[in-house]
Amino acid sequence: MRPSPDPAGIDALDLLDPALHASHDLTPVWRWLRAHDPVRRHERFWSVTRHADVLRVVRDPDTFSSLQGNMLRTLLRGHDPGAGKMLVVTDGPKHARLRRLLTPGFGPRTLGPVTHSIAEATRDLLGALVRRGGGDFVAEVAAQVPLRAICELLGVPEGDRQCVLELTGEAMLGEAPSGGQAVGEGGGTPPAAMIAQSEILLYYTRLAARRRTAPGDDVISLLVGSDLTEEEVLLNCYNLIIGGDETARLAMAGGLLALATYDKEWARLREDPALVGPAAEEILRWTTPAAHVGRIATRDAELAGRQVAAGDVVALWTVSANRDEAVFDDPGRFDVGRTPNRHLTFGHGPHFCLGAQLARAEIRALLAELRASVSAITVTGPVTWLPSNFINGVGTLPVALA
Ligand code: HEM
């Protein structure tokens, strides 16, 4: 259990500090902000913490734009390398066009086979962990499944997968989801990660060239078949990799931790297969792997009685909105049967996560496989939390599965 800061000392808390998020459970701080200062002015940005206000912002991209970034790190730097070219950091007609182009890649024709192999990979990886009696669930299961799914989605040929998986894992050491920037939060990207990032981009450049002459059913073929430039094709591949890797990993790992912690909920889930769907949604709410999304105001606007000025950076703390007592009954309870569950884990509005169905399939496959082959989940060592104000979740999760 991590300690919680006293909300009375909120003026001294630096919400930008990655270490604060790793070492503390900020639940009481978010609760205090929702109740007393739901749209709070900090020195360099605004914090929006209520569900209704988050919805109001993401539904109005004309006033609250993604074009200069969608997270505090890039917005405060004033620049996102993918701006105007990569789906998540475009707006308006360009965004709509990119989204229309990519959407078929997430339709039943592609997702059907991917879902099938997710189930297979989960069975193999979890089975191996159970046979060994346990290990680090993050490294051995949760990190593997999303990467495999993305390789499949992008049409990486079977023979290249191992190498691509290793390179991507390495490259991700300096990355963050749904953002598209190549520097680590606490400083520069480690050199090994930079080399891996270049190699992976080179790999996808070659793969894109192959797909130009021999298209398949995959997302890269969709991208190269359009009028996007080579840079735009690569940036949008990259958006999928960074958007779908760590987030899904954190949901799976945080979900297992929740089931280990709330054993009555695990027992409920084991008894009732109909709870797999609602439990997956509750895991998404509970874990909230993207702690915030960011926007920049294009004009002066009023938000919950506060005056936001054109050019102001706004952080929408999903991690708080997902515990808003105005929307969720007893929000601090992990309830595998929670319905309705209007969590904002995948965002909302025009930028609603394109990979939501894929992520859901990954979590459901994990729950189905846990039900089939595991009866007891025990945390066997210290759990570490990631130092980030953006990526929310556990970095290591030693467990014994029996
Ligand atoms: C967008 C979270 C899985 C690809 C988003 C957004 C969030 C999010 C919050 C909205 C960003 C914004 O409004 O600025 C998550 C979480 C996931 C997950 C928590 C897992 C639990 C995935 C997967 C993929 C993916 C598996 C693809 C392989 C994308 C893309 C966008 C996006 C392409 C941009 C959509 C747009 O701008 O129209 N995601 N995501 N995500 N996500 Fe995910």
GROMACS .gro file of C-alpha atoms and ligand atoms in nm:
model
  445
    1MET     CA    1   0.000   0.000   0.000
    2ARG     CA    2   0.135   0.342  -0.093
    3PRO     CA    3   0.083   0.631   0.149
    4SER     CA    4  -0.158   0.912   0.059
    5PRO     CA    5  -0.065   1.279   0.092
    6ASP     CA    6  -0.286   1.493   0.314
    7PRO     CA    7  -0.508   1.702   0.081
    8ALA     CA    8  -0.465   1.992   0.327
    9GLY     CA    9  -0.111   2.026   0.191
   10ILE     CA   10  -0.227   2.038  -0.169
   11ASP     CA   11  -0.055   2.370  -0.243
   12ALA     CA   12   0.281   2.202  -0.190
   13LEU     CA   13   0.205   1.903  -0.417
   14ASP     CA   14   0.361   1.904  -0.763
   15LEU     CA   15   0.127   1.698  -0.982
   16LEU     CA   16   0.384   1.711  -1.262
   17ASP     CA   17   0.641   1.526  -1.052
   18PRO     CA   18   0.660   1.165  -1.184
   19ALA     CA   19   0.796   1.041  -0.850
   20LEU     CA   20   0.489   1.168  -0.664
   21HIS     CA   21   0.267   0.940  -0.873
   22ALA     CA   22   0.492   0.637  -0.816
   23SER     CA   23   0.531   0.676  -0.443
   24HIS     CA   24   0.181   0.794  -0.344
   25ASP     CA   25  -0.180   0.694  -0.380
   26LEU     CA   26  -0.338   1.026  -0.477
   27THR     CA   27  -0.701   0.911  -0.432
   28PRO     CA   28  -0.774   1.152  -0.141
   29VAL     CA   29  -0.620   1.442  -0.334
   30TRP     CA   30  -0.844   1.380  -0.635
   31ARG     CA   31  -1.146   1.347  -0.404
   32TRP     CA   32  -1.061   1.681  -0.241
   33LEU     CA   33  -1.013   1.852  -0.577
   34ARG     CA   34  -1.348   1.721  -0.712
   35ALA     CA   35  -1.523   1.852  -0.403
   36HIS     CA   36  -1.345   2.187  -0.351
   37ASP     CA   37  -1.156   2.299  -0.661
   38PRO     CA   38  -1.265   2.087  -0.960
   39VAL     CA   39  -1.102   2.314  -1.219
   40ARG     CA   40  -0.784   2.418  -1.041
   41ARG     CA   41  -0.526   2.666  -1.164
   42HIS     CA   42  -0.162   2.558  -1.121
   43GLU     CA   43   0.133   2.768  -1.225
   44ARG     CA   44   0.157   2.624  -1.578
   45PHE     CA   45  -0.170   2.437  -1.638
   46TRP     CA   46  -0.525   2.366  -1.522
   47SER     CA   47  -0.637   2.042  -1.354
   48VAL     CA   48  -0.987   1.920  -1.440
   49THR     CA   49  -1.099   1.641  -1.208
   50ARG     CA   50  -1.476   1.590  -1.243
   51HIS     CA   51  -1.629   1.342  -1.491
   52ALA     CA   52  -1.877   1.600  -1.629
   53ASP     CA   53  -1.609   1.865  -1.688
   54VAL     CA   54  -1.376   1.616  -1.858
   55LEU     CA   55  -1.661   1.523  -2.094
   56ARG     CA   56  -1.735   1.889  -2.164
   57VAL     CA   57  -1.371   1.948  -2.272
   58VAL     CA   58  -1.317   1.639  -2.488
   59ARG     CA   59  -1.648   1.696  -2.665
   60ASP     CA   60  -1.535   2.040  -2.780
   61PRO     CA   61  -1.218   2.000  -2.988
   62ASP     CA   62  -1.269   2.342  -3.150
   63THR     CA   63  -1.211   2.508  -2.813
   64PHE     CA   64  -0.982   2.243  -2.660
   65SER     CA   65  -0.743   2.123  -2.926
   66SER     CA   66  -0.511   1.818  -2.949
   67LEU     CA   67  -0.304   1.972  -3.225
   68GLN     CA   68  -0.012   2.070  -3.003
   69GLY     CA   69  -0.007   1.749  -2.801
   70ASN     CA   70  -0.238   1.541  -2.583
   71MET     CA   71  -0.037   1.510  -2.265
   72LEU     CA   72   0.121   1.753  -2.018
   73ARG     CA   73   0.476   1.664  -2.117
   74THR     CA   74   0.442   1.767  -2.481
   75LEU     CA   75   0.194   2.048  -2.420
   76LEU     CA   76   0.419   2.220  -2.167
   77ARG     CA   77   0.716   2.172  -2.399
   78GLY     CA   78   0.506   2.348  -2.664
   79HIS     CA   79   0.572   2.091  -2.933
   80ASP     CA   80   0.476   1.736  -3.033
   81PRO     CA   81   0.678   1.579  -3.317
   82GLY     CA   82   0.367   1.408  -3.454
   83ALA     CA   83   0.149   1.723  -3.444
   84GLY     CA   84  -0.082   1.752  -3.742
   85LYS     CA   85   0.030   1.416  -3.884
   86MET     CA   86  -0.042   1.146  -3.627
   87LEU     CA   87  -0.405   1.057  -3.553
   88VAL     CA   88  -0.410   1.135  -3.181
   89VAL     CA   89  -0.253   1.480  -3.230
   90THR     CA   90  -0.461   1.601  -3.523
   91ASP     CA   91  -0.796   1.779  -3.518
   92GLY     CA   92  -1.083   1.855  -3.753
   93PRO     CA   93  -1.093   1.729  -4.112
   94LYS     CA   94  -0.738   1.587  -4.104
   95HIS     CA   95  -0.826   1.384  -3.796
   96ALA     CA   96  -1.154   1.265  -3.948
   97ARG     CA   97  -0.974   1.157  -4.267
   98LEU     CA   98  -0.701   0.965  -4.079
   99ARG     CA   99  -0.960   0.805  -3.854
  100ARG     CA  100  -1.170   0.691  -4.153
  101LEU     CA  101  -0.859   0.544  -4.307
  102LEU     CA  102  -0.754   0.350  -3.999
  103THR     CA  103  -1.095   0.236  -3.872
  104PRO     CA  104  -1.136  -0.064  -4.106
  105GLY     CA  105  -0.808  -0.199  -3.964
  106PHE     CA  106  -0.990  -0.238  -3.632
  107GLY     CA  107  -1.302  -0.397  -3.780
  108PRO     CA  108  -1.421  -0.757  -3.741
  109ARG     CA  109  -1.219  -0.882  -4.040
  110THR     CA  110  -0.890  -0.787  -3.872
  111LEU     CA  111  -0.988  -0.813  -3.507
  112GLY     CA  112  -1.140  -1.162  -3.541
  113PRO     CA  113  -0.809  -1.340  -3.611
  114VAL     CA  114  -0.618  -1.109  -3.374
  115THR     CA  115  -0.859  -1.192  -3.089
  116HIS     CA  116  -0.807  -1.560  -3.160
  117SER     CA  117  -0.429  -1.534  -3.135
  118ILE     CA  118  -0.454  -1.315  -2.823
  119ALA     CA  119  -0.644  -1.600  -2.655
  120GLU     CA  120  -0.379  -1.850  -2.768
  121ALA     CA  121  -0.087  -1.634  -2.654
  122THR     CA  122  -0.252  -1.569  -2.316
  123ARG     CA  123  -0.311  -1.941  -2.265
  124ASP     CA  124   0.053  -2.025  -2.348
  125LEU     CA  125   0.211  -1.748  -2.142
  126LEU     CA  126  -0.015  -1.788  -1.840
  127GLY     CA  127   0.017  -2.167  -1.859
  128ALA     CA  128   0.398  -2.136  -1.851
  129LEU     CA  129   0.379  -1.901  -1.550
  130VAL     CA  130   0.146  -2.140  -1.364
  131ARG     CA  131   0.378  -2.435  -1.438
  132ARG     CA  132   0.672  -2.239  -1.295
  133GLY     CA  133   0.458  -2.161  -0.989
  134GLY     CA  134   0.484  -1.786  -1.048
  135GLY     CA  135   0.710  -1.499  -1.147
  136ASP     CA  136   0.680  -1.136  -1.256
  137PHE     CA  137   0.339  -1.117  -1.421
  138VAL     CA  138   0.426  -0.789  -1.594
  139ALA     CA  139   0.735  -0.916  -1.776
  140GLU     CA  140   0.612  -1.268  -1.841
  141VAL     CA  141   0.252  -1.215  -1.949
  142ALA     CA  142   0.123  -0.856  -1.950
  143ALA     CA  143   0.413  -0.717  -2.154
  144GLN     CA  144   0.394  -0.992  -2.415
  145VAL     CA  145   0.030  -1.010  -2.519
  146PRO     CA  146  -0.030  -0.648  -2.634
  147LEU     CA  147   0.291  -0.640  -2.837
  148ARG     CA  148   0.200  -0.962  -3.015
  149ALA     CA  149  -0.147  -0.825  -3.088
  150ILE     CA  150  -0.003  -0.508  -3.240
  151CYS     CA  151   0.243  -0.705  -3.456
  152GLU     CA  152  -0.051  -0.901  -3.586
  153LEU     CA  153  -0.258  -0.592  -3.648
  154LEU     CA  154   0.024  -0.429  -3.840
  155GLY     CA  155   0.084  -0.747  -4.039
  156VAL     CA  156   0.439  -0.816  -3.919
  157PRO     CA  157   0.526  -1.151  -4.081
  158GLU     CA  158   0.560  -1.447  -3.844
  159GLY     CA  159   0.933  -1.489  -3.910
  160ASP     CA  160   1.012  -1.126  -3.811
  161ARG     CA  161   0.800  -1.123  -3.495
  162GLN     CA  162   1.058  -1.226  -3.235
  163CYS     CA  163   1.305  -0.963  -3.351
  164VAL     CA  164   1.034  -0.694  -3.378
  165LEU     CA  165   0.902  -0.782  -3.032
  166GLU     CA  166   1.247  -0.747  -2.880
  167LEU     CA  167   1.322  -0.420  -3.058
  168THR     CA  168   0.982  -0.274  -2.968
  169GLY     CA  169   1.023  -0.372  -2.604
  170GLU     CA  170   1.361  -0.198  -2.603
  171ALA     CA  171   1.230   0.109  -2.787
  172MET     CA  172   0.940   0.143  -2.543
  173LEU     CA  173   1.180   0.200  -2.254
  174GLY     CA  174   1.185   0.565  -2.359
  175GLU     CA  175   0.823   0.602  -2.462
  176ALA     CA  176   0.473   0.683  -2.342
  177PRO     CA  177   0.134   0.573  -2.477
  178SER     CA  178  -0.102   0.772  -2.700
  179GLY     CA  179   0.147   1.056  -2.731
  180GLY     CA  180   0.414   1.003  -2.990
  181GLN     CA  181   0.718   1.164  -2.843
  182ALA     CA  182   1.062   1.019  -2.819
  183VAL     CA  183   1.190   1.138  -2.485
  184GLY     CA  184   1.149   0.980  -2.144
  185GLU     CA  185   0.952   1.176  -1.885
  186GLY     CA  186   1.233   1.220  -1.641
  187GLY     CA  187   1.495   1.320  -1.903
  188GLY     CA  188   1.640   1.195  -2.229
  189THR     CA  189   1.573   0.861  -2.395
  190PRO     CA  190   1.828   0.592  -2.296
  191PRO     CA  191   2.076   0.533  -2.586
  192ALA     CA  192   1.974   0.166  -2.629
  193ALA     CA  193   1.610   0.275  -2.661
  194MET     CA  194   1.705   0.537  -2.921
  195ILE     CA  195   1.891   0.280  -3.130
  196ALA     CA  196   1.599   0.039  -3.104
  197GLN     CA  197   1.358   0.318  -3.204
  198SER     CA  198   1.561   0.390  -3.519
  199GLU     CA  199   1.581   0.021  -3.603
  200ILE     CA  200   1.210  -0.029  -3.556
  201LEU     CA  201   1.130   0.272  -3.776
  202LEU     CA  202   1.365   0.134  -4.041
  203TYR     CA  203   1.194  -0.203  -4.015
  204TYR     CA  204   0.848  -0.048  -4.065
  205THR     CA  205   0.978   0.163  -4.355
  206ARG     CA  206   1.085  -0.158  -4.529
  207LEU     CA  207   0.763  -0.336  -4.440
  208ALA     CA  208   0.561  -0.043  -4.576
  209ALA     CA  209   0.760  -0.061  -4.901
  210ARG     CA  210   0.677  -0.434  -4.929
  211ARG     CA  211   0.308  -0.367  -4.864
  212ARG     CA  212   0.302  -0.107  -5.140
  213THR     CA  213   0.372  -0.378  -5.393
  214ALA     CA  214   0.198  -0.669  -5.217
  215PRO     CA  215  -0.085  -0.536  -4.996
  216GLY     CA  216  -0.252  -0.754  -4.731
  217ASP     CA  217  -0.543  -0.721  -4.485
  218ASP     CA  218  -0.338  -0.532  -4.230
  219VAL     CA  219  -0.324  -0.173  -4.107
  220ILE     CA  220   0.004  -0.091  -4.284
  221SER     CA  221  -0.153  -0.190  -4.616
  222LEU     CA  222  -0.441   0.048  -4.542
  223LEU     CA  223  -0.198   0.331  -4.471
  224VAL     CA  224   0.028   0.278  -4.775
  225GLY     CA  225  -0.275   0.244  -5.000
  226SER     CA  226  -0.372   0.606  -4.920
  227ASP     CA  227  -0.217   0.939  -5.014
  228LEU     CA  228  -0.030   0.974  -4.684
  229THR     CA  229   0.338   1.062  -4.702
  230GLU     CA  230   0.593   0.805  -4.590
  231GLU     CA  231   0.646   1.005  -4.268
  232GLU     CA  232   0.273   1.006  -4.195
  233VAL     CA  233   0.251   0.630  -4.253
  234LEU     CA  234   0.534   0.570  -4.006
  235LEU     CA  235   0.403   0.812  -3.745
  236ASN     CA  236   0.063   0.645  -3.751
  237CYS     CA  237   0.215   0.298  -3.718
  238TYR     CA  238   0.405   0.436  -3.426
  239ASN     CA  239   0.085   0.580  -3.276
  240LEU     CA  240  -0.060   0.229  -3.269
  241ILE     CA  241   0.249   0.079  -3.112
  242ILE     CA  242   0.284   0.334  -2.834
  243GLY     CA  243  -0.092   0.375  -2.789
  244GLY     CA  244  -0.158   0.005  -2.751
  245ASP     CA  245   0.141  -0.146  -2.581
  246GLU     CA  246   0.198  -0.009  -2.234
  247THR     CA  247  -0.163   0.092  -2.166
  248ALA     CA  248  -0.296  -0.260  -2.221
  249ARG     CA  249  -0.006  -0.406  -2.025
  250LEU     CA  250  -0.090  -0.186  -1.727
  251ALA     CA  251  -0.459  -0.273  -1.740
  252MET     CA  252  -0.379  -0.645  -1.738
  253ALA     CA  253  -0.124  -0.618  -1.458
  254GLY     CA  254  -0.337  -0.380  -1.249
  255GLY     CA  255  -0.635  -0.610  -1.305
  256LEU     CA  256  -0.448  -0.909  -1.169
  257LEU     CA  257  -0.333  -0.706  -0.870
  258ALA     CA  258  -0.694  -0.601  -0.800
  259LEU     CA  259  -0.813  -0.963  -0.817
  260ALA     CA  260  -0.533  -1.069  -0.581
  261THR     CA  261  -0.623  -0.789  -0.339
  262TYR     CA  262  -1.004  -0.828  -0.344
  263ASP     CA  263  -1.032  -1.203  -0.317
  264LYS     CA  264  -1.412  -1.200  -0.273
  265GLU     CA  265  -1.440  -1.033  -0.615
  266TRP     CA  266  -1.207  -1.296  -0.762
  267ALA     CA  267  -1.427  -1.568  -0.609
  268ARG     CA  268  -1.739  -1.402  -0.761
  269LEU     CA  269  -1.574  -1.392  -1.101
  270ARG     CA  270  -1.463  -1.755  -1.080
  271GLU     CA  271  -1.817  -1.863  -1.005
  272ASP     CA  272  -1.993  -1.666  -1.278
  273PRO     CA  273  -1.866  -1.661  -1.639
  274ALA     CA  274  -2.117  -1.385  -1.721
  275LEU     CA  275  -1.905  -1.149  -1.510
  276VAL     CA  276  -1.605  -1.160  -1.749
  277GLY     CA  277  -1.738  -0.864  -1.953
  278PRO     CA  278  -1.831  -0.637  -1.658
  279ALA     CA  279  -1.513  -0.735  -1.472
  280ALA     CA  280  -1.302  -0.628  -1.772
  281GLU     CA  281  -1.475  -0.287  -1.769
  282GLU     CA  282  -1.422  -0.255  -1.394
  283ILE     CA  283  -1.053  -0.336  -1.440
  284LEU     CA  284  -1.034  -0.062  -1.702
  285ARG     CA  285  -1.198   0.186  -1.463
  286TRP     CA  286  -0.995   0.073  -1.165
  287THR     CA  287  -0.656   0.079  -1.336
  288THR     CA  288  -0.700   0.386  -1.565
  289PRO     CA  289  -0.364   0.333  -1.743
  290ALA     CA  290  -0.363   0.681  -1.904
  291ALA     CA  291  -0.384   0.902  -1.593
  292HIS     CA  292  -0.465   1.216  -1.789
  293VAL     CA  293  -0.519   1.348  -2.139
  294GLY     CA  294  -0.422   1.702  -2.224
  295ARG     CA  295  -0.559   1.977  -2.444
  296ILE     CA  296  -0.475   2.338  -2.526
  297ALA     CA  297  -0.743   2.611  -2.529
  298THR     CA  298  -0.777   2.780  -2.869
  299ARG     CA  299  -0.990   3.062  -2.726
  300ASP     CA  300  -1.109   3.197  -2.392
  301ALA     CA  301  -1.365   2.965  -2.234
  302GLU     CA  302  -1.555   2.921  -1.911
  303LEU     CA  303  -1.520   2.587  -1.737
  304ALA     CA  304  -1.712   2.514  -1.417
  305GLY     CA  305  -1.709   2.884  -1.331
  306ARG     CA  306  -1.337   2.935  -1.402
  307GLN     CA  307  -1.198   3.142  -1.690
  308VAL     CA  308  -0.958   2.944  -1.908
  309ALA     CA  309  -0.764   3.169  -2.147
  310ALA     CA  310  -0.663   3.099  -2.507
  311GLY     CA  311  -0.327   2.918  -2.502
  312ASP     CA  312  -0.380   2.763  -2.156
  313VAL     CA  313  -0.290   2.397  -2.109
  314VAL     CA  314  -0.562   2.181  -1.956
  315ALA     CA  315  -0.501   1.839  -1.794
  316LEU     CA  316  -0.807   1.616  -1.776
  317TRP     CA  317  -0.736   1.374  -1.493
  318THR     CA  318  -0.918   1.058  -1.602
  319VAL     CA  319  -0.780   0.888  -1.295
  320SER     CA  320  -1.003   1.122  -1.091
  321ALA     CA  321  -1.305   1.127  -1.324
  322ASN     CA  322  -1.316   0.747  -1.301
  323ARG     CA  323  -1.372   0.776  -0.924
  324ASP     CA  324  -1.624   1.059  -0.940
  325GLU     CA  325  -1.897   0.986  -0.683
  326ALA     CA  326  -2.146   1.184  -0.895
  327VAL     CA  327  -2.124   0.906  -1.159
  328PHE     CA  328  -2.013   0.588  -0.979
  329ASP     CA  329  -2.180   0.436  -0.671
  330ASP     CA  330  -1.920   0.369  -0.406
  331PRO     CA  331  -1.635   0.451  -0.650
  332GLY     CA  332  -1.361   0.328  -0.418
  333ARG     CA  333  -1.498  -0.026  -0.432
  334PHE     CA  334  -1.362  -0.274  -0.689
  335ASP     CA  335  -1.682  -0.443  -0.807
  336VAL     CA  336  -1.656  -0.704  -1.085
  337GLY     CA  337  -2.031  -0.679  -1.147
  338ARG     CA  338  -2.048  -0.298  -1.176
  339THR     CA  339  -2.311  -0.187  -1.429
  340PRO     CA  340  -2.346   0.070  -1.567
  341ASN     CA  341  -1.980   0.160  -1.583
  342ARG     CA  342  -1.929   0.490  -1.764
  343HIS     CA  343  -1.553   0.501  -1.720
  344LEU     CA  344  -1.345   0.735  -1.934
  345THR     CA  345  -1.041   0.509  -1.956
  346PHE     CA  346  -1.047   0.516  -2.338
  347GLY     CA  347  -1.123   0.887  -2.353
  348HIS     CA  348  -1.440   1.014  -2.516
  349GLY     CA  349  -1.547   1.215  -2.820
  350PRO     CA  350  -1.363   1.231  -3.152
  351HIS     CA  351  -1.040   1.085  -3.012
  352PHE     CA  352  -1.208   0.789  -2.837
  353CYS     CA  353  -0.949   0.510  -2.836
  354LEU     CA  354  -0.933   0.330  -3.168
  355GLY     CA  355  -0.790   0.020  -2.998
  356ALA     CA  356  -1.060  -0.007  -2.729
  357GLN     CA  357  -1.205  -0.332  -2.863
  358LEU     CA  358  -0.861  -0.483  -2.895
  359ALA     CA  359  -0.770  -0.385  -2.538
  360ARG     CA  360  -1.101  -0.525  -2.414
  361ALA     CA  361  -1.030  -0.852  -2.597
  362GLU     CA  362  -0.691  -0.873  -2.426
  363ILE     CA  363  -0.834  -0.823  -2.077
  364ARG     CA  364  -1.125  -1.060  -2.136
  365ALA     CA  365  -0.887  -1.327  -2.266
  366LEU     CA  366  -0.681  -1.289  -1.949
  367LEU     CA  367  -0.989  -1.321  -1.726
  368ALA     CA  368  -1.120  -1.622  -1.918
  369GLU     CA  369  -0.784  -1.795  -1.895
  370LEU     CA  370  -0.744  -1.713  -1.524
  371ARG     CA  371  -1.087  -1.862  -1.458
  372ALA     CA  372  -0.995  -2.174  -1.654
  373SER     CA  373  -0.654  -2.246  -1.503
  374VAL     CA  374  -0.599  -2.057  -1.177
  375SER     CA  375  -0.769  -2.076  -0.840
  376ALA     CA  376  -0.539  -1.871  -0.616
  377ILE     CA  377  -0.351  -1.550  -0.697
  378THR     CA  378  -0.094  -1.440  -0.440
  379VAL     CA  379   0.135  -1.138  -0.456
  380THR     CA  380   0.475  -1.266  -0.344
  381GLY     CA  381   0.700  -0.961  -0.336
  382PRO     CA  382   0.710  -0.583  -0.353
  383VAL     CA  383   0.497  -0.422  -0.624
  384THR     CA  384   0.657  -0.120  -0.794
  385TRP     CA  385   0.466   0.170  -0.949
  386LEU     CA  386   0.580   0.359  -1.258
  387PRO     CA  387   0.718   0.709  -1.208
  388SER     CA  388   0.496   0.905  -1.446
  389ASN     CA  389   0.218   1.163  -1.435
  390PHE     CA  390   0.077   1.007  -1.752
  391ILE     CA  391   0.119   0.629  -1.748
  392ASN     CA  392  -0.049   0.494  -1.440
  393GLY     CA  393   0.024   0.147  -1.309
  394VAL     CA  394   0.261  -0.120  -1.188
  395GLY     CA  395   0.606  -0.188  -1.330
  396THR     CA  396   0.662  -0.521  -1.155
  397LEU     CA  397   0.413  -0.763  -1.005
  398PRO     CA  398   0.566  -1.078  -0.853
  399VAL     CA  399   0.293  -1.339  -0.810
  400ALA     CA  400   0.235  -1.704  -0.737
  401LEU     CA  401  -0.049  -1.862  -0.936
  402ALA     CA  402  -0.194  -2.197  -0.830
  403HEM     C1  403  -0.660   0.703  -2.816
  403HEM     C2  404  -0.627   0.492  -2.381
  403HEM     C3  405  -0.535   0.067  -2.597
  403HEM     C4  406  -0.466   0.301  -3.013
  403HEM     C5  407  -0.666   0.680  -2.680
  403HEM     C6  408  -0.709   0.776  -2.582
  403HEM     C7  409  -0.698   0.718  -2.461
  403HEM     C8  410  -0.650   0.584  -2.481
  403HEM     C9  411  -0.730   0.781  -2.325
  403HEM    C10  412  -0.760   0.917  -2.610
  403HEM    C11  413  -0.648   1.017  -2.617
  403HEM    C12  414  -0.698   1.159  -2.625
  403HEM     O1  415  -0.818   1.186  -2.613
  403HEM     O2  416  -0.613   1.247  -2.643
  403HEM    C13  417  -0.601   0.358  -2.404
  403HEM    C14  418  -0.597   0.257  -2.299
  403HEM    C15  419  -0.573   0.138  -2.360
  403HEM    C16  420  -0.559   0.163  -2.502
  403HEM    C17  421  -0.616   0.286  -2.151
  403HEM    C18  422  -0.559   0.000  -2.300
  403HEM    C19  423  -0.616  -0.037  -2.189
  403HEM    C20  424  -0.508   0.092  -2.729
  403HEM    C21  425  -0.472  -0.007  -2.828
  403HEM    C22  426  -0.448   0.060  -2.945
  403HEM    C23  427  -0.475   0.201  -2.920
  403HEM    C24  428  -0.461  -0.157  -2.802
  403HEM    C25  429  -0.407   0.008  -3.080
  403HEM    C26  430  -0.334  -0.094  -3.102
  403HEM    C27  431  -0.514   0.429  -2.994
  403HEM    C28  432  -0.520   0.528  -3.101
  403HEM    C29  433  -0.576   0.644  -3.044
  403HEM    C30  434  -0.603   0.614  -2.905
  403HEM    C31  435  -0.475   0.509  -3.245
  403HEM    C32  436  -0.603   0.776  -3.114
  403HEM    C33  437  -0.750   0.787  -3.156
  403HEM    C34  438  -0.783   0.921  -3.216
  403HEM     O3  439  -0.712   1.018  -3.189
  403HEM     O4  440  -0.881   0.928  -3.291
  403HEM     N1  441  -0.633   0.562  -2.617
  403HEM     N2  442  -0.576   0.297  -2.524
  403HEM     N3  443  -0.510   0.216  -2.789
  403HEM     N4  444  -0.565   0.483  -2.879
  403HEM    FE1  445  -0.582   0.388  -2.705
   0.00000   0.00000   0.00000
